[in-house]
Short mmCIF file of C-alpha atoms (C1' of nucleotides) in Angstrom, two decimals:
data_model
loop_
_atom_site.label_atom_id
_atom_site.label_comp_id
_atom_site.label_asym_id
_atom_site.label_seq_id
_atom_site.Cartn_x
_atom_site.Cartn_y
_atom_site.Cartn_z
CA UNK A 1 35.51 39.52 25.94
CA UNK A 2 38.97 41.08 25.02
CA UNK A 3 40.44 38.20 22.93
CA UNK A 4 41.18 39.50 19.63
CA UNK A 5 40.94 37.49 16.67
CA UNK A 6 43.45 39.39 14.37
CA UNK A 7 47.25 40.05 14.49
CA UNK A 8 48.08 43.65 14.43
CA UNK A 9 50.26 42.68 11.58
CA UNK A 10 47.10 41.34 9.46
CA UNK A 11 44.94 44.45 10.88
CA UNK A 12 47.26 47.19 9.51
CA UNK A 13 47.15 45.35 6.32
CA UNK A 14 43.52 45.28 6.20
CA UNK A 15 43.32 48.77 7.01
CA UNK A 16 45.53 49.76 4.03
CA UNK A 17 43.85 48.21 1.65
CA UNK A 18 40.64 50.08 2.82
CA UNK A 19 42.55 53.24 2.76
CA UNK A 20 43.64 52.75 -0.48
CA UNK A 21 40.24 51.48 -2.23
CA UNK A 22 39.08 54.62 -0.61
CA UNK A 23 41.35 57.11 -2.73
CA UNK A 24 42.84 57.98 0.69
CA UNK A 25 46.45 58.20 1.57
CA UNK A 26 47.88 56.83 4.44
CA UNK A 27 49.84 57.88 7.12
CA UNK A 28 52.01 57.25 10.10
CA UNK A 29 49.73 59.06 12.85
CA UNK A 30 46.67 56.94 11.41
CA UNK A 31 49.04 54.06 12.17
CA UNK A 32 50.45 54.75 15.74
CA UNK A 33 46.63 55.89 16.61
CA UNK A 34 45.55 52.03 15.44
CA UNK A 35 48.44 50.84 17.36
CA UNK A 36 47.75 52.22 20.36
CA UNK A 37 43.94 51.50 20.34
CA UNK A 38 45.40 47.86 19.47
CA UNK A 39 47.39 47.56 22.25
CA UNK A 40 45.20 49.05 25.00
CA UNK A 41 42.29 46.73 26.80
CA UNK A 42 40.86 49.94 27.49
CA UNK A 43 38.96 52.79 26.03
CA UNK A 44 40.91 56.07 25.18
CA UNK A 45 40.27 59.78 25.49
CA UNK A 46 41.65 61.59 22.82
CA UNK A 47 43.66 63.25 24.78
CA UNK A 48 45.16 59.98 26.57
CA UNK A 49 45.78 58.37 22.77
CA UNK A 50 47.79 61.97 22.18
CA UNK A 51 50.37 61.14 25.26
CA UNK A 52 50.27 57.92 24.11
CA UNK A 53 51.38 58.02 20.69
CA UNK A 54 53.84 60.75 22.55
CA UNK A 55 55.52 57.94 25.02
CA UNK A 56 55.12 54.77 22.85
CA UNK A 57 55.80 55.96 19.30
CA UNK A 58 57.71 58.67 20.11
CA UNK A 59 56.28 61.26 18.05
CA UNK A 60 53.98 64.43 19.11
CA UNK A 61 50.54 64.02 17.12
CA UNK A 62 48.42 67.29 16.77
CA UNK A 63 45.35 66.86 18.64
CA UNK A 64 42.87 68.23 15.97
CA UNK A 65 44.92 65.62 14.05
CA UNK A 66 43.71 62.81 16.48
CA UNK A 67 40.59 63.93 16.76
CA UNK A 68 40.27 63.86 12.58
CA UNK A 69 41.80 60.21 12.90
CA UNK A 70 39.14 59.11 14.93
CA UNK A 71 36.17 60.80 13.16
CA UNK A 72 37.31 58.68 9.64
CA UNK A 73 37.78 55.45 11.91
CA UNK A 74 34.49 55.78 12.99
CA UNK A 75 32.91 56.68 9.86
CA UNK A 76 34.85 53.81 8.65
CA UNK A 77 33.56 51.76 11.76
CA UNK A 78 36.93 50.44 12.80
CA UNK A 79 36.58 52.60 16.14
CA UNK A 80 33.75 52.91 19.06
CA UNK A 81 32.96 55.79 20.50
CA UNK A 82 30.91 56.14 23.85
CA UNK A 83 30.20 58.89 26.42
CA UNK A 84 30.71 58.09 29.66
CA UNK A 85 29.83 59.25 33.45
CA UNK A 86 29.81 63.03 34.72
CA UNK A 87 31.63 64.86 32.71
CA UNK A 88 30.38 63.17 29.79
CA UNK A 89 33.67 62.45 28.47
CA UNK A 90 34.42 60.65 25.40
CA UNK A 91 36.50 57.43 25.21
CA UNK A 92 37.31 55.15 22.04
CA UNK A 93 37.96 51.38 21.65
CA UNK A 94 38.56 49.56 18.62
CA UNK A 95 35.94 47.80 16.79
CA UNK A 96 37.18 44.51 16.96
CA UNK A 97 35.79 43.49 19.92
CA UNK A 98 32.10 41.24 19.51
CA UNK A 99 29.54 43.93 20.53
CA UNK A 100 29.35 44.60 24.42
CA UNK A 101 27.91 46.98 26.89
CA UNK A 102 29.57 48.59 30.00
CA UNK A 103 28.96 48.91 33.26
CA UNK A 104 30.64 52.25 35.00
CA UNK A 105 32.20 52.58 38.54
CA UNK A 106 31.26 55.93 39.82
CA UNK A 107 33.87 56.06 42.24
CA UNK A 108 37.23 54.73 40.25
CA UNK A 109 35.97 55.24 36.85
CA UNK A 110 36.42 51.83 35.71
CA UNK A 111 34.66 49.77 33.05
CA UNK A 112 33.23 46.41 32.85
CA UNK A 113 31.93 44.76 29.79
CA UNK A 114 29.19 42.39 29.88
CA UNK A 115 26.96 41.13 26.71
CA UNK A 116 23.97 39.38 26.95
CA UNK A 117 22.13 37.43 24.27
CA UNK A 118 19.00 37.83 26.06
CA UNK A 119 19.12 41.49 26.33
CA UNK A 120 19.77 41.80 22.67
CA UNK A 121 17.24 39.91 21.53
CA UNK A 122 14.44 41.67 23.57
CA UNK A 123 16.02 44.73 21.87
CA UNK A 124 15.46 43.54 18.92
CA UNK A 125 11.96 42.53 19.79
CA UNK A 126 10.83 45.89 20.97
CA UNK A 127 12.41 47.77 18.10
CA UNK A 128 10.15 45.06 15.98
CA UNK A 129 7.18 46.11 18.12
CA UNK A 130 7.55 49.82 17.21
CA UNK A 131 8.50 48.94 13.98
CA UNK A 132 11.85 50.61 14.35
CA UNK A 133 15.01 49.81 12.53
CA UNK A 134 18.08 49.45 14.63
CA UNK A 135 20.97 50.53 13.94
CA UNK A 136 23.26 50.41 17.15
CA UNK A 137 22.66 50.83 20.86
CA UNK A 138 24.32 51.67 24.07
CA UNK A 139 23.94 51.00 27.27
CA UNK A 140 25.79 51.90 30.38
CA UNK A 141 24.85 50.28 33.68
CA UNK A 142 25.74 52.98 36.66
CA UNK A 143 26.84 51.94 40.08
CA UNK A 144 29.51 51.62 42.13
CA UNK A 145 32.06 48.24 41.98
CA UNK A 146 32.98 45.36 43.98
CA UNK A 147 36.22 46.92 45.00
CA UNK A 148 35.03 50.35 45.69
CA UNK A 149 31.99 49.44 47.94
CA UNK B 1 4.56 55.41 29.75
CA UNK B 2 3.33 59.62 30.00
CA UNK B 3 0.10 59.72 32.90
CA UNK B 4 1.09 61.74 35.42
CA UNK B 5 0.16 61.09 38.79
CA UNK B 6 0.47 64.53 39.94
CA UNK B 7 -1.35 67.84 39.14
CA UNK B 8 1.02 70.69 38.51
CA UNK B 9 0.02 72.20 41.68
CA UNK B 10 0.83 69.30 43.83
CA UNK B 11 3.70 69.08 42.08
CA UNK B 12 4.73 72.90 42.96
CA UNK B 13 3.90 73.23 46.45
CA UNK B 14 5.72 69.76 46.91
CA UNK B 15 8.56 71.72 45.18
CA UNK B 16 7.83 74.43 47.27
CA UNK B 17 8.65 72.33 50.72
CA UNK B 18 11.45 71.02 49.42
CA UNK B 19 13.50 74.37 48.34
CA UNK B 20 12.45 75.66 51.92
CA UNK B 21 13.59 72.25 53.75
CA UNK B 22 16.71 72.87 52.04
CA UNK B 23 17.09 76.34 53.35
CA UNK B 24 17.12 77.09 50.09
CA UNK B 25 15.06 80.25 48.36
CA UNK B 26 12.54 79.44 45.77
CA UNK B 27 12.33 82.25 42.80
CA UNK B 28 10.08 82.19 39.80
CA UNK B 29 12.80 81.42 37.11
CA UNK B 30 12.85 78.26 39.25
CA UNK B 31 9.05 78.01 38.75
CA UNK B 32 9.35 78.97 35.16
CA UNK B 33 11.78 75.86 33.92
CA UNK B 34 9.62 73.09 36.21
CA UNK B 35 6.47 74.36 34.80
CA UNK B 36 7.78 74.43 31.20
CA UNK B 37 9.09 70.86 31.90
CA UNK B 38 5.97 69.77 33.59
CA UNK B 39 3.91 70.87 30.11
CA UNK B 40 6.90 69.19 27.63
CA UNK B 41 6.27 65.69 26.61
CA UNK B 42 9.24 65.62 25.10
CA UNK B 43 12.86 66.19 26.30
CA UNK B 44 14.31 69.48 26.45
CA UNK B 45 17.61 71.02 26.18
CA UNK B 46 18.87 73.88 27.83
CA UNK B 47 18.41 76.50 25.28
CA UNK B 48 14.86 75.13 24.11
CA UNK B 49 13.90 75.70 27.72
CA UNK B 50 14.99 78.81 28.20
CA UNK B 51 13.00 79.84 24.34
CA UNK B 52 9.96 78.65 26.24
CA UNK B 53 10.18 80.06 29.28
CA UNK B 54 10.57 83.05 27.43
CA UNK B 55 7.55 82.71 24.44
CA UNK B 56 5.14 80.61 27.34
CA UNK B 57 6.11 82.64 30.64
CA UNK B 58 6.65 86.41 28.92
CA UNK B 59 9.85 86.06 31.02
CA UNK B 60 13.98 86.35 29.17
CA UNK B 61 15.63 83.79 31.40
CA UNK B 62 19.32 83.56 31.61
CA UNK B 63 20.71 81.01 30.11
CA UNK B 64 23.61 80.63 33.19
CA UNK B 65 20.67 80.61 35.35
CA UNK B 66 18.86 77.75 33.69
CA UNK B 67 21.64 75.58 33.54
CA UNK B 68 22.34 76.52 37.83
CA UNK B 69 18.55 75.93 38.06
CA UNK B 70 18.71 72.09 35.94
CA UNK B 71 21.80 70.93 38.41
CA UNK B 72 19.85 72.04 41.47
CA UNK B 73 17.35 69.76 39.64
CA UNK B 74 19.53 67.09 39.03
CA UNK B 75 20.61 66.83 42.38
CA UNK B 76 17.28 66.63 44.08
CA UNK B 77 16.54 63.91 41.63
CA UNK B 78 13.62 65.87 40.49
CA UNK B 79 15.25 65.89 36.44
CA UNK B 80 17.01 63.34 34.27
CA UNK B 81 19.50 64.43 31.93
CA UNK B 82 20.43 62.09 29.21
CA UNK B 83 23.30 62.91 26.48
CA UNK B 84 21.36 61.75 22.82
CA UNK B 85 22.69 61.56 19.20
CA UNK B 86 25.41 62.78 16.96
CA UNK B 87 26.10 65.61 18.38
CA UNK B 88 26.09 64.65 21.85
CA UNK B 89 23.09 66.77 23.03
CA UNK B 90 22.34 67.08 26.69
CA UNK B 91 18.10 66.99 27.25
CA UNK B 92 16.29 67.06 30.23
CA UNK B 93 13.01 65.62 31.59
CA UNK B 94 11.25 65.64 34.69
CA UNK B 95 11.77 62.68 36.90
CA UNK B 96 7.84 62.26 37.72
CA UNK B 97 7.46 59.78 34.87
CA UNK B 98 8.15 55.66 35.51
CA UNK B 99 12.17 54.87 34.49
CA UNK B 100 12.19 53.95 31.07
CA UNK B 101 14.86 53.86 28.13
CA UNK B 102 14.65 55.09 24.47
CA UNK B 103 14.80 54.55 21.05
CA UNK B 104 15.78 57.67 18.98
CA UNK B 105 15.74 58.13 15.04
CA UNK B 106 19.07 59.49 13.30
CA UNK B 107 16.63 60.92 10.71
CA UNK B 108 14.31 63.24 12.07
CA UNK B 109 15.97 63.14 15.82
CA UNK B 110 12.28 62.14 17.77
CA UNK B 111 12.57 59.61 20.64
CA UNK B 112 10.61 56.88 21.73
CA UNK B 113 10.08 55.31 25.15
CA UNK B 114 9.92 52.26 26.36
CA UNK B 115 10.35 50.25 29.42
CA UNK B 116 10.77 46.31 29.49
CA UNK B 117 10.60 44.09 32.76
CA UNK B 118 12.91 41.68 31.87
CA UNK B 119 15.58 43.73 30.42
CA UNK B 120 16.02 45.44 34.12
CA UNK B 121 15.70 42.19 35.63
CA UNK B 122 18.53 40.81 33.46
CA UNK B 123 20.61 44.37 34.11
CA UNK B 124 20.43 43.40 37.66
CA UNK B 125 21.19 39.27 37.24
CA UNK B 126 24.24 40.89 35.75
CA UNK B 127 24.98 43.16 37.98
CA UNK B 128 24.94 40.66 40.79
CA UNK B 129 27.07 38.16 39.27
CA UNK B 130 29.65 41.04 38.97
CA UNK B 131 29.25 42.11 42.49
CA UNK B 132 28.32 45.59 41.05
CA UNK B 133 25.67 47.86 43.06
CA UNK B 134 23.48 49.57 40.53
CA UNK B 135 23.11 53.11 40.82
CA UNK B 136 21.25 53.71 37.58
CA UNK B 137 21.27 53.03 33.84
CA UNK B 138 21.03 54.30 30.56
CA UNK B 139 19.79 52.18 27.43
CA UNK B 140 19.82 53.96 24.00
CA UNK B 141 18.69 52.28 20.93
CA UNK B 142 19.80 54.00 17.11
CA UNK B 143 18.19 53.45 14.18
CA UNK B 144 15.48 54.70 11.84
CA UNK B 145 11.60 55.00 13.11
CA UNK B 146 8.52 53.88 11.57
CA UNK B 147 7.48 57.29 9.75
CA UNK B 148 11.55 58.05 8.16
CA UNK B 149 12.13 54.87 6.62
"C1'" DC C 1 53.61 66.45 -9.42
"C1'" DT C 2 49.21 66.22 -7.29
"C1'" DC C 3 46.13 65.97 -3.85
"C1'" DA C 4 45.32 64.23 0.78
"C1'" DA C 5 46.96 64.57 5.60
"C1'" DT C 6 49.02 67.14 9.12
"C1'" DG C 7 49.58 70.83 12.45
"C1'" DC C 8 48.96 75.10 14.15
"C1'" DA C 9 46.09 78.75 15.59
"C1'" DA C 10 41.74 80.75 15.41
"C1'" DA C 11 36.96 79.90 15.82
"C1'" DT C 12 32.95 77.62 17.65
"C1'" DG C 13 29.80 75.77 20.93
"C1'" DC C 14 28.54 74.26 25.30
"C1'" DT C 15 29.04 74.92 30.10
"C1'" DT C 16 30.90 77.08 34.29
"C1'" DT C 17 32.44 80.91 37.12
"C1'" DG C 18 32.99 85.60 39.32
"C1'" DC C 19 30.76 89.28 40.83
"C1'" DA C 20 27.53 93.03 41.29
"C1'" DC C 21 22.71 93.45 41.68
"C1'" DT C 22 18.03 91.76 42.78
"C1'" DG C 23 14.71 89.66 45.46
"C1'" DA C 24 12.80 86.16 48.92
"C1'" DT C 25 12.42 85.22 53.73
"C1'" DA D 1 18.64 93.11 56.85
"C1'" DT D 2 20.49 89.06 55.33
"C1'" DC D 3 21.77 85.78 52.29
"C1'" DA D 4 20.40 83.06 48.22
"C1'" DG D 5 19.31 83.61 43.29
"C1'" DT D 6 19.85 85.95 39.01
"C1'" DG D 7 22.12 87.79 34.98
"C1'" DC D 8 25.73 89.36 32.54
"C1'" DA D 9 30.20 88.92 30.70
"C1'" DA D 10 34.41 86.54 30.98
"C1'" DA D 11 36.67 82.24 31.41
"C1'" DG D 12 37.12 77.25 30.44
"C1'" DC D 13 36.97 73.10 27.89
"C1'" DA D 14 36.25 70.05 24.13
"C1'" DT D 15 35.87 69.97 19.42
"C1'" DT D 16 35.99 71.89 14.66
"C1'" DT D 17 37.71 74.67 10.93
"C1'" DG D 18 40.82 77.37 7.74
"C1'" DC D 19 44.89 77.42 5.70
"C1'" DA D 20 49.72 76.93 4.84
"C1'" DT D 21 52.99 73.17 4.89
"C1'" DT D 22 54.28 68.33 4.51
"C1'" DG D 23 54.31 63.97 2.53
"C1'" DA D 24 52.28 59.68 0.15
"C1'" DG D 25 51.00 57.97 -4.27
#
DNA sequence: CTCAATGCAAATGCTTTGCACTGAT
DNA sequence: ATCAGTGCAAAGCATTTGCATTGAG
């Protein structure tokens, strides 16, 4: 599920060019945010992407800056973003992953992705039937996991 | 996927038992929010219910209260609350209805329910090839319905 | 040089909490 | 009479916004 088809190197590139043929300027805390999404297997508050810029690129990012990151790289559908458990927090994940859903420990908190062709297509299939046009999806199995039970 | 199988007065006095069993106190404001869920077919959020407890029960409701009142719900299983859309709103629905999952258009913001056999038989294939123990599950499908396109 | 991006602080919106008062048992 | 429930206002968070400053092109 997590192996990623693209260097980092060839991803930034990409993601200049886009800036650029969007009128946009880039920056260095649009770059250490990609970096660190890059680098992580897992999904990222925006507050744990703030520390992490912090410790691994050494430089303090505004938070309202992160969160402004993130809102463009979702617009721009480079980034995921999915609301998870209790306290309905929000974590983001890079887009480069195929399309997957997550199952959610409720007692650690972990994550573990699963996709299944057959689910998707009987998505599919009941959007057909209501004559609904699908856009994206989510869904988040609840439980608890092997090595919490 | 909406035929109750309970009268609203079943329903209450089953409430009723319940509060008492608990050693709780029941209170109209309690009353108020079921019986303004038990009427909605649709899902509610917190301030909707409290504007109809207000225009369909004569009675200002607090909107602290309502939100003490839906996690009292929530934990005696008797509401769902699932977090929809864009803006990450938080509605609620009485639990009295079969589980299904939903479809909701980013134009005009309606849902629509559905329920499909084999998708929760394949959840729980899934789940039992990952060792995971299934608490629950939510399944939200975005996109445009029949009447916005 | 120009205009977008950043960063701070203030503002917003949703939800929770503390506490005095009300009301159910 | 007792103790849970309510309602208000204040507090808490997460997120957004306004605006002056910084920096990329």
């Amino acid at each position: 599920m997590n192996e990623l088809t693209i260097s980092y190197e060839d991803f930034i590139v990409k993601f200049r060019k886009t800036i650029t043929s969007l009128g946009l300027k880039n920056s260095n805390q649009r770059e250490y945010v990609l970096k660190i999404l890059f680098q992580s297997n897992s999904h990222l508050s925006v507050d744990e992407i703030g520390q992490e810029v912090l410790s691994k690129c050494s430089h303090k990012i505004s938070t309202a800056t992160v969160y402004k990151i993130l809102k463009l790289l979702e617009e721009l559908k480079i980034v995921n973003c999915i609301t998870i458990g209790k306290n309905d927090k929000k974590v983001y994940e890079l887009n480069l992953k195929s399309h997957h859903d997550h199952m959610v420990c409720q007692e650690c908190g972990n994550f573990i992705e699963f996709y299944n062709e057959d689910i998707e297509k009987l998505q599919k299939e009941i959007a057909k039937k209501n004559n609904f046009l699908i856009n994206s999806h989510t869904m988040i199995i609840y439980g608890i996991c092997d090595k919490c039970q």
